[in-house]
PDB file of C-alpha atoms and ligand atoms in Angstrom:
ATOM      1  CA  UNK A   1       4.989 -18.990   3.905  1.00  0.00           C
ATOM      2  CA  UNK A   2       4.041 -15.369   2.244  1.00  0.00           C
ATOM      3  CA  UNK A   3       0.577 -14.615   1.982  1.00  0.00           C
ATOM      4  CA  UNK A   4      -0.712 -12.525  -0.501  1.00  0.00           C
ATOM      5  CA  UNK A   5      -2.229  -8.940   0.274  1.00  0.00           C
ATOM      6  CA  UNK A   6      -4.910  -6.994  -0.778  1.00  0.00           C
ATOM      7  CA  UNK A   7      -5.487  -3.559   0.909  1.00  0.00           C
ATOM      8  CA  UNK A   8      -7.984  -1.431  -0.218  1.00  0.00           C
ATOM      9  CA  UNK A   9      -6.955   2.689  -0.664  1.00  0.00           C
ATOM     10  CA  UNK A  10     -10.276   4.453   0.078  1.00  0.00           C
ATOM     11  CA  UNK A  11      -8.302   7.865  -0.072  1.00  0.00           C
ATOM     12  CA  UNK A  12     -10.731  11.314   0.695  1.00  0.00           C
ATOM     13  CA  UNK A  13     -13.599   8.918   0.674  1.00  0.00           C
ATOM     14  CA  UNK A  14     -15.947   7.619   2.899  1.00  0.00           C
ATOM     15  CA  UNK A  15     -17.904   9.155   5.821  1.00  0.00           C
ATOM     16  CA  UNK A  16     -18.144   7.607   9.493  1.00  0.00           C
ATOM     17  CA  UNK A  17     -21.870   6.639   8.046  1.00  0.00           C
ATOM     18  CA  UNK A  18     -20.091   5.434   5.179  1.00  0.00           C
ATOM     19  CA  UNK A  19     -17.441   3.052   6.426  1.00  0.00           C
ATOM     20  CA  UNK A  20     -19.562   1.418   9.018  1.00  0.00           C
ATOM     21  CA  UNK A  21     -21.783   0.257   6.230  1.00  0.00           C
ATOM     22  CA  UNK A  22     -19.307  -0.261   3.721  1.00  0.00           C
ATOM     23  CA  UNK A  23     -16.832  -2.766   6.320  1.00  0.00           C
ATOM     24  CA  UNK A  24     -20.240  -4.113   6.878  1.00  0.00           C
ATOM     25  CA  UNK A  25     -21.534  -4.989   3.347  1.00  0.00           C
ATOM     26  CA  UNK A  26     -17.119  -6.471   3.086  1.00  0.00           C
ATOM     27  CA  UNK A  27     -17.474  -8.809   6.274  1.00  0.00           C
ATOM     28  CA  UNK A  28     -19.065 -12.032   4.745  1.00  0.00           C
ATOM     29  CA  UNK A  29     -17.919 -11.511   1.486  1.00  0.00           C
ATOM     30  CA  UNK A  30     -14.337 -11.547   2.424  1.00  0.00           C
ATOM     31  CA  UNK A  31     -14.580 -13.881   5.345  1.00  0.00           C
ATOM     32  CA  UNK A  32     -12.930 -16.583   3.154  1.00  0.00           C
ATOM     33  CA  UNK A  33     -10.162 -14.686   1.420  1.00  0.00           C
ATOM     34  CA  UNK A  34      -6.894 -16.607   1.124  1.00  0.00           C
ATOM     35  CA  UNK A  35      -5.281 -13.194   1.249  1.00  0.00           C
ATOM     36  CA  UNK A  36      -4.742 -10.725   3.938  1.00  0.00           C
ATOM     37  CA  UNK A  37      -7.288  -7.950   3.820  1.00  0.00           C
ATOM     38  CA  UNK A  38      -6.763  -4.634   4.783  1.00  0.00           C
ATOM     39  CA  UNK A  39      -8.718  -1.055   4.136  1.00  0.00           C
ATOM     40  CA  UNK A  40      -6.679   2.037   4.338  1.00  0.00           C
ATOM     41  CA  UNK A  41      -9.061   4.446   5.577  1.00  0.00           C
ATOM     42  CA  UNK A  42      -8.860   8.240   6.169  1.00  0.00           C
ATOM     43  CA  UNK A  43      -7.702   8.931   9.539  1.00  0.00           C
ATOM     44  CA  UNK A  44     -11.673  10.596  11.027  1.00  0.00           C
ATOM     45  CA  UNK A  45     -12.830   6.914   9.868  1.00  0.00           C
ATOM     46  CA  UNK A  46     -10.146   4.781  12.050  1.00  0.00           C
ATOM     47  CA  UNK A  47     -12.381   4.385  14.992  1.00  0.00           C
ATOM     48  CA  UNK A  48     -15.581   3.634  13.410  1.00  0.00           C
ATOM     49  CA  UNK A  49     -13.604   1.005  10.709  1.00  0.00           C
ATOM     50  CA  UNK A  50     -12.124  -1.009  13.829  1.00  0.00           C
ATOM     51  CA  UNK A  51     -15.407  -0.892  15.661  1.00  0.00           C
ATOM     52  CA  UNK A  52     -16.887  -2.484  12.247  1.00  0.00           C
ATOM     53  CA  UNK A  53     -14.046  -5.197  11.583  1.00  0.00           C
ATOM     54  CA  UNK A  54     -13.981  -6.424  14.958  1.00  0.00           C
ATOM     55  CA  UNK A  55     -13.797 -10.083  15.485  1.00  0.00           C
ATOM     56  CA  UNK A  56     -13.320  -9.765  10.575  1.00  0.00           C
ATOM     57  CA  UNK A  57     -10.765 -10.905   8.795  1.00  0.00           C
ATOM     58  CA  UNK A  58     -10.334  -7.132   7.895  1.00  0.00           C
ATOM     59  CA  UNK A  59      -6.797  -5.180   8.669  1.00  0.00           C
ATOM     60  CA  UNK A  60      -7.980  -0.875   9.181  1.00  0.00           C
ATOM     61  CA  UNK A  61      -4.831   0.950   7.605  1.00  0.00           C
ATOM     62  CA  UNK A  62      -4.253   4.886   7.338  1.00  0.00           C
ATOM     63  CA  UNK A  63      -3.015   6.856   5.046  1.00  0.00           C
ATOM     64  CA  UNK A  64      -0.234   8.717   6.210  1.00  0.00           C
ATOM     65  CA  UNK A  65       1.810   9.503   8.643  1.00  0.00           C
ATOM     66  CA  UNK A  66       4.072  11.972  10.143  1.00  0.00           C
ATOM     67  CA  UNK A  67       7.839  11.416  11.041  1.00  0.00           C
ATOM     68  CA  UNK A  68       8.115  13.213  14.298  1.00  0.00           C
ATOM     69  CA  UNK A  69       7.173  11.779  17.741  1.00  0.00           C
ATOM     70  CA  UNK A  70       4.626  14.856  18.818  1.00  0.00           C
ATOM     71  CA  UNK A  71       4.860  18.501  18.076  1.00  0.00           C
ATOM     72  CA  UNK A  72       3.743  21.561  16.388  1.00  0.00           C
ATOM     73  CA  UNK A  73       3.163  19.902  13.380  1.00  0.00           C
ATOM     74  CA  UNK A  74      -0.476  20.932  12.642  1.00  0.00           C
ATOM     75  CA  UNK A  75      -2.419  19.004  10.065  1.00  0.00           C
ATOM     76  CA  UNK A  76      -0.656  15.653  11.014  1.00  0.00           C
ATOM     77  CA  UNK A  77      -1.199  12.628  12.806  1.00  0.00           C
ATOM     78  CA  UNK A  78       1.596  10.551  14.510  1.00  0.00           C
ATOM     79  CA  UNK A  79       2.086   6.949  14.787  1.00  0.00           C
ATOM     80  CA  UNK A  80       1.523   6.971  18.560  1.00  0.00           C
ATOM     81  CA  UNK A  81      -1.595   8.462  17.821  1.00  0.00           C
ATOM     82  CA  UNK A  82      -2.253   5.604  14.661  1.00  0.00           C
ATOM     83  CA  UNK A  83      -0.828   2.770  17.155  1.00  0.00           C
ATOM     84  CA  UNK A  84      -3.106   3.704  19.978  1.00  0.00           C
ATOM     85  CA  UNK A  85      -5.811   3.354  18.310  1.00  0.00           C
ATOM     86  CA  UNK A  86      -4.693  -0.106  16.777  1.00  0.00           C
ATOM     87  CA  UNK A  87      -4.514   0.405  13.573  1.00  0.00           C
ATOM     88  CA  UNK A  88      -2.229  -2.784  11.915  1.00  0.00           C
ATOM     89  CA  UNK A  89      -0.496  -0.954   8.901  1.00  0.00           C
ATOM     90  CA  UNK A  90      -0.108   2.631   7.098  1.00  0.00           C
ATOM     91  CA  UNK A  91       1.037   3.319   3.646  1.00  0.00           C
ATOM     92  CA  UNK A  92       3.628   6.033   3.069  1.00  0.00           C
ATOM     93  CA  UNK A  93       4.749   7.450  -0.506  1.00  0.00           C
ATOM     94  CA  UNK A  94       1.615   7.155  -1.788  1.00  0.00           C
ATOM     95  CA  UNK A  95       1.871   9.098  -5.563  1.00  0.00           C
ATOM     96  CA  UNK A  96      -0.563  11.488  -4.853  1.00  0.00           C
ATOM     97  CA  UNK A  97       1.219  12.357  -1.557  1.00  0.00           C
ATOM     98  CA  UNK A  98       4.272  13.045  -3.775  1.00  0.00           C
ATOM     99  CA  UNK A  99       2.747  14.609  -6.400  1.00  0.00           C
ATOM    100  CA  UNK A 100       0.215  17.055  -3.927  1.00  0.00           C
ATOM    101  CA  UNK A 101       1.830  17.489  -0.793  1.00  0.00           C
ATOM    102  CA  UNK A 102       5.318  17.624  -1.780  1.00  0.00           C
ATOM    103  CA  UNK A 103       6.470  13.993  -0.444  1.00  0.00           C
ATOM    104  CA  UNK A 104      10.239  13.373  -1.507  1.00  0.00           C
ATOM    105  CA  UNK A 105      12.064   9.588  -1.051  1.00  0.00           C
ATOM    106  CA  UNK A 106      13.312  11.424   1.989  1.00  0.00           C
ATOM    107  CA  UNK A 107      10.171  12.199   3.390  1.00  0.00           C
ATOM    108  CA  UNK A 108       8.933   8.629   2.960  1.00  0.00           C
ATOM    109  CA  UNK A 109      11.430   6.785   4.497  1.00  0.00           C
ATOM    110  CA  UNK A 110      10.757   9.352   7.169  1.00  0.00           C
ATOM    111  CA  UNK A 111       7.582   8.510   7.622  1.00  0.00           C
ATOM    112  CA  UNK A 112       8.424   4.627   6.918  1.00  0.00           C
ATOM    113  CA  UNK A 113      10.860   4.523   9.939  1.00  0.00           C
ATOM    114  CA  UNK A 114       8.559   6.531  12.157  1.00  0.00           C
ATOM    115  CA  UNK A 115       5.712   3.619  11.446  1.00  0.00           C
ATOM    116  CA  UNK A 116       8.121   0.888  11.910  1.00  0.00           C
ATOM    117  CA  UNK A 117       9.603   2.454  15.153  1.00  0.00           C
ATOM    118  CA  UNK A 118       6.129   2.136  16.717  1.00  0.00           C
ATOM    119  CA  UNK A 119       5.166  -1.254  15.218  1.00  0.00           C
ATOM    120  CA  UNK A 120       2.716  -0.459  12.662  1.00  0.00           C
ATOM    121  CA  UNK A 121       3.197  -2.619   9.308  1.00  0.00           C
ATOM    122  CA  UNK A 122       4.124   0.010   6.116  1.00  0.00           C
ATOM    123  CA  UNK A 123       3.039  -0.274   2.761  1.00  0.00           C
ATOM    124  CA  UNK A 124       5.346   1.327   1.077  1.00  0.00           C
ATOM    125  CA  UNK A 125       4.542   2.846  -2.803  1.00  0.00           C
ATOM    126  CA  UNK A 126       6.681   3.379  -5.789  1.00  0.00           C
ATOM    127  CA  UNK A 127       6.248   4.040  -9.367  1.00  0.00           C
ATOM    128  CA  UNK A 128       6.908   6.255 -12.437  1.00  0.00           C
ATOM    129  CA  UNK A 129       5.553   8.479 -14.092  1.00  0.00           C
ATOM    130  CA  UNK A 130       3.671   8.153 -17.895  1.00  0.00           C
ATOM    131  CA  UNK A 131       7.052  10.251 -18.717  1.00  0.00           C
ATOM    132  CA  UNK A 132       9.303   9.084 -17.157  1.00  0.00           C
ATOM    133  CA  UNK A 133       8.392   5.504 -18.705  1.00  0.00           C
ATOM    134  CA  UNK A 134       7.631   7.066 -22.366  1.00  0.00           C
ATOM    135  CA  UNK A 135      11.820   8.120 -21.665  1.00  0.00           C
ATOM    136  CA  UNK A 136      13.016   4.524 -20.442  1.00  0.00           C
ATOM    137  CA  UNK A 137      13.434   5.562 -17.428  1.00  0.00           C
ATOM    138  CA  UNK A 138      11.042   3.216 -15.010  1.00  0.00           C
ATOM    139  CA  UNK A 139      14.106   1.258 -13.645  1.00  0.00           C
ATOM    140  CA  UNK A 140      16.042   4.002 -12.478  1.00  0.00           C
ATOM    141  CA  UNK A 141      13.205   5.719 -10.847  1.00  0.00           C
ATOM    142  CA  UNK A 142      11.801   2.526  -9.490  1.00  0.00           C
ATOM    143  CA  UNK A 143      15.131   1.307  -8.249  1.00  0.00           C
ATOM    144  CA  UNK A 144      15.668   5.031  -6.635  1.00  0.00           C
ATOM    145  CA  UNK A 145      12.332   5.133  -4.695  1.00  0.00           C
ATOM    146  CA  UNK A 146      12.591   2.045  -3.468  1.00  0.00           C
ATOM    147  CA  UNK A 147      16.376   3.112  -2.213  1.00  0.00           C
ATOM    148  CA  UNK A 148      15.221   5.743  -0.869  1.00  0.00           C
ATOM    149  CA  UNK A 149      12.723   4.603   0.791  1.00  0.00           C
ATOM    150  CA  UNK A 150      14.039   1.998   2.720  1.00  0.00           C
ATOM    151  CA  UNK A 151      17.293   3.919   3.429  1.00  0.00           C
ATOM    152  CA  UNK A 152      18.717   2.663   7.493  1.00  0.00           C
ATOM    153  CA  UNK A 153      15.806   0.248   7.760  1.00  0.00           C
ATOM    154  CA  UNK A 154      17.314  -3.126   9.132  1.00  0.00           C
ATOM    155  CA  UNK A 155      16.687  -6.479   7.504  1.00  0.00           C
ATOM    156  CA  UNK A 156      14.451  -7.476  10.487  1.00  0.00           C
ATOM    157  CA  UNK A 157      12.130  -3.871  10.260  1.00  0.00           C
ATOM    158  CA  UNK A 158      12.135  -4.754   6.504  1.00  0.00           C
ATOM    159  CA  UNK A 159       9.704  -7.746   7.153  1.00  0.00           C
ATOM    160  CA  UNK A 160       6.851  -5.093   8.188  1.00  0.00           C
ATOM    161  CA  UNK A 161       6.772  -4.131   4.493  1.00  0.00           C
ATOM    162  CA  UNK A 162       4.947  -5.117   1.966  1.00  0.00           C
ATOM    163  CA  UNK A 163       6.042  -2.747  -1.439  1.00  0.00           C
ATOM    164  CA  UNK A 164       3.006  -1.152  -3.240  1.00  0.00           C
ATOM    165  CA  UNK A 165       4.625  -1.017  -7.399  1.00  0.00           C
ATOM    166  CA  UNK A 166       2.118   1.372  -9.349  1.00  0.00           C
ATOM    167  CA  UNK A 167       2.427   3.294 -12.042  1.00  0.00           C
ATOM    168  CA  UNK A 168       1.441   6.425 -11.437  1.00  0.00           C
ATOM    169  CA  UNK A 169       0.424   6.754 -15.224  1.00  0.00           C
ATOM    170  CA  UNK A 170      -2.376   3.393 -14.509  1.00  0.00           C
ATOM    171  CA  UNK A 171      -3.701   5.601 -11.464  1.00  0.00           C
ATOM    172  CA  UNK A 172      -7.548   6.056 -11.159  1.00  0.00           C
ATOM    173  CA  UNK A 173      -6.912   6.191 -15.108  1.00  0.00           C
ATOM    174  CA  UNK A 174      -8.574   2.944 -16.291  1.00  0.00           C
ATOM    175  CA  UNK A 175      -5.288   2.025 -17.478  1.00  0.00           C
ATOM    176  CA  UNK A 176      -3.852  -0.880 -16.042  1.00  0.00           C
ATOM    177  CA  UNK A 177      -0.360  -1.890 -16.783  1.00  0.00           C
ATOM    178  CA  UNK A 178      -0.036  -5.544 -18.779  1.00  0.00           C
ATOM    179  CA  UNK A 179       0.331  -7.807 -16.185  1.00  0.00           C
ATOM    180  CA  UNK A 180       3.877  -8.680 -17.594  1.00  0.00           C
ATOM    181  CA  UNK A 181       4.846  -4.742 -17.521  1.00  0.00           C
ATOM    182  CA  UNK A 182       3.690  -4.904 -13.899  1.00  0.00           C
ATOM    183  CA  UNK A 183       5.538  -8.231 -13.255  1.00  0.00           C
ATOM    184  CA  UNK A 184       9.018  -7.232 -15.127  1.00  0.00           C
ATOM    185  CA  UNK A 185       9.173  -3.839 -13.038  1.00  0.00           C
ATOM    186  CA  UNK A 186       8.428  -5.899  -9.628  1.00  0.00           C
ATOM    187  CA  UNK A 187      10.824  -7.835 -10.613  1.00  0.00           C
ATOM    188  CA  UNK A 188      13.556  -4.969 -10.369  1.00  0.00           C
ATOM    189  CA  UNK A 189      12.339  -3.654  -7.333  1.00  0.00           C
ATOM    190  CA  UNK A 190      12.811  -7.281  -6.192  1.00  0.00           C
ATOM    191  CA  UNK A 191      16.257  -7.080  -7.640  1.00  0.00           C
ATOM    192  CA  UNK A 192      16.770  -3.919  -5.919  1.00  0.00           C
ATOM    193  CA  UNK A 193      15.844  -4.913  -2.407  1.00  0.00           C
ATOM    194  CA  UNK A 194      18.585  -8.689  -3.125  1.00  0.00           C
ATOM    195  CA  UNK A 195      21.066  -6.328  -3.232  1.00  0.00           C
ATOM    196  CA  UNK A 196      20.381  -4.425  -0.049  1.00  0.00           C
ATOM    197  CA  UNK A 197      19.150  -7.770   2.107  1.00  0.00           C
ATOM    198  CA  UNK A 198      19.965 -10.792   0.576  1.00  0.00           C
ATOM    199  CA  UNK A 199      18.187 -12.959  -1.478  1.00  0.00           C
ATOM    200  CA  UNK A 200      16.272 -14.173   1.030  1.00  0.00           C
ATOM    201  CA  UNK A 201      14.264 -10.565   2.036  1.00  0.00           C
ATOM    202  CA  UNK A 202      14.265 -10.463  -1.643  1.00  0.00           C
ATOM    203  CA  UNK A 203      11.963 -13.607  -1.848  1.00  0.00           C
ATOM    204  CA  UNK A 204       9.780 -12.911   1.291  1.00  0.00           C
ATOM    205  CA  UNK A 205       8.642  -9.503   1.147  1.00  0.00           C
ATOM    206  CA  UNK A 206       5.784  -8.861  -0.454  1.00  0.00           C
ATOM    207  CA  UNK A 207       5.000  -6.515  -3.540  1.00  0.00           C
ATOM    208  CA  UNK A 208       1.976  -5.575  -4.738  1.00  0.00           C
ATOM    209  CA  UNK A 209       1.190  -4.228  -7.916  1.00  0.00           C
ATOM    210  CA  UNK A 210      -1.847  -0.923  -7.725  1.00  0.00           C
ATOM    211  CA  UNK A 211      -3.454   1.023 -10.478  1.00  0.00           C
ATOM    212  CA  UNK A 212      -6.778   0.549 -12.291  1.00  0.00           C
ATOM    213  CA  UNK A 213      -6.449  -3.174 -10.975  1.00  0.00           C
ATOM    214  CA  UNK A 214     -10.591  -4.800 -10.415  1.00  0.00           C
ATOM    215  CA  UNK A 215     -12.448  -7.751 -10.357  1.00  0.00           C
ATOM    216  CA  UNK A 216     -11.754  -8.019 -14.559  1.00  0.00           C
ATOM    217  CA  UNK A 217      -7.986  -7.801 -14.370  1.00  0.00           C
ATOM    218  CA  UNK A 218      -6.990  -9.369 -10.921  1.00  0.00           C
ATOM    219  CA  UNK A 219      -6.949 -13.370 -11.426  1.00  0.00           C
ATOM    220  CA  UNK A 220      -3.974 -12.146 -14.413  1.00  0.00           C
ATOM    221  CA  UNK A 221      -2.490  -9.235 -12.214  1.00  0.00           C
ATOM    222  CA  UNK A 222      -2.522 -12.104  -9.247  1.00  0.00           C
ATOM    223  CA  UNK A 223      -1.525 -14.570 -11.397  1.00  0.00           C
ATOM    224  CA  UNK A 224       2.489 -13.147 -12.118  1.00  0.00           C
ATOM    225  CA  UNK A 225       4.833 -14.811 -10.003  1.00  0.00           C
ATOM    226  CA  UNK A 226       6.198 -11.614  -9.010  1.00  0.00           C
ATOM    227  CA  UNK A 227       3.089 -10.138  -8.143  1.00  0.00           C
ATOM    228  CA  UNK A 228       1.894 -10.672  -4.077  1.00  0.00           C
ATOM    229  CA  UNK A 229      -0.822  -8.762  -4.446  1.00  0.00           C
ATOM    230  CA  UNK A 230      -2.673  -5.362  -4.781  1.00  0.00           C
ATOM    231  CA  UNK A 231      -3.389  -2.046  -3.765  1.00  0.00           C
ATOM    232  CA  UNK A 232      -6.619  -0.786  -4.995  1.00  0.00           C
ATOM    233  CA  UNK A 233      -8.209   2.811  -5.537  1.00  0.00           C
ATOM    234  CA  UNK A 234     -11.578   3.202  -7.072  1.00  0.00           C
ATOM    235  CA  UNK A 235     -12.637  -0.522  -6.689  1.00  0.00           C
ATOM    236  CA  UNK A 236     -12.346  -0.867  -2.840  1.00  0.00           C
ATOM    237  CA  UNK A 237     -15.160   2.060  -2.343  1.00  0.00           C
ATOM    238  CA  UNK A 238     -18.039  -0.769  -3.253  1.00  0.00           C
ATOM    239  CA  UNK A 239     -18.286  -3.965  -1.198  1.00  0.00           C
ATOM    240  CA  UNK A 240     -19.027  -6.288  -4.045  1.00  0.00           C
ATOM    241  CA  UNK A 241     -15.967  -4.984  -6.486  1.00  0.00           C
ATOM    242  CA  UNK A 242     -13.317  -5.128  -3.216  1.00  0.00           C
ATOM    243  CA  UNK A 243     -14.578  -8.516  -2.529  1.00  0.00           C
ATOM    244  CA  UNK A 244     -13.961  -9.755  -6.209  1.00  0.00           C
ATOM    245  CA  UNK A 245     -10.850  -8.679  -6.498  1.00  0.00           C
ATOM    246  CA  UNK A 246      -9.697 -10.144  -2.784  1.00  0.00           C
ATOM    247  CA  UNK A 247     -11.633 -13.046  -3.787  1.00  0.00           C
ATOM    248  CA  UNK A 248      -9.829 -13.744  -7.507  1.00  0.00           C
TER     249      UNK A 248
HETATM  250  P1  LIG B   1      -7.293   2.556  -8.635  1.00  0.00           P
HETATM  251  O1  LIG B   1      -5.929   3.404  -7.391  1.00  0.00           O
HETATM  252  O2  LIG B   1      -7.160   1.727  -8.157  1.00  0.00           O
HETATM  253  O3  LIG B   1      -7.805   3.854  -8.456  1.00  0.00           O
HETATM  254  O4  LIG B   1      -6.435   3.645  -9.438  1.00  0.00           O
HETATM  255  C1  LIG B   1      -4.774   2.604  -6.907  1.00  0.00           C
HETATM  256  C2  LIG B   1      -3.964   3.494  -6.126  1.00  0.00           C
HETATM  257  O5  LIG B   1      -3.838   4.759  -6.054  1.00  0.00           O
HETATM  258  O6  LIG B   1      -3.458   3.305  -4.867  1.00  0.00           O
END
């Protein structure tokens, strides 16, 4: 049975002190959650977040990982480093990484593989730009990104992957894709997974929606048959809001 997964993506927010406070506040509010609960925090907050979340159902994730094992990559963090801190999840391919840091389908794939090799679970993000949506290219873009991200990843490894469909125009803008649009695009992504790995894998892989998901729209989105969770930015920064999404 697959379990839905709601993950917070804190982006570049929260100091150590704020991390401790947020996780402490969150713990009692999400303790009965039926879904998996993950907070993807800045690298510098991982240790604090892990400590604060100890004994709870909150898992801790990172927001990026480098593909090399080690070496001269100033400013980067390896999968082994994350593993040692007992990080369970890492996000790859977030649209902000693609947009501001030159991430490509190829580097998303390399980062994803490095994380899997270290035994981490990965939330791989895909999603179209507004211009791509308006020119009718959504299906083409998410299919290309999905195939690119999953290149050379085995069926067994796929079990450690969650895909997050995040239309770029819906991120941080307050514009949500309609539940139907999100569902339809996720269906396309699932079809791509089916072509690559077969029906069973396509059925069991969890695909989240992300993009201005909040306490007001979470239940409608989560009621859609194709949507298995959410990747939450803005609404994950306060315990009360995030808990409401988790307990949709
Ligand atoms: P948002 O961000 O919920 O603030 O739109 C989602 C994301 O970027 O993962």
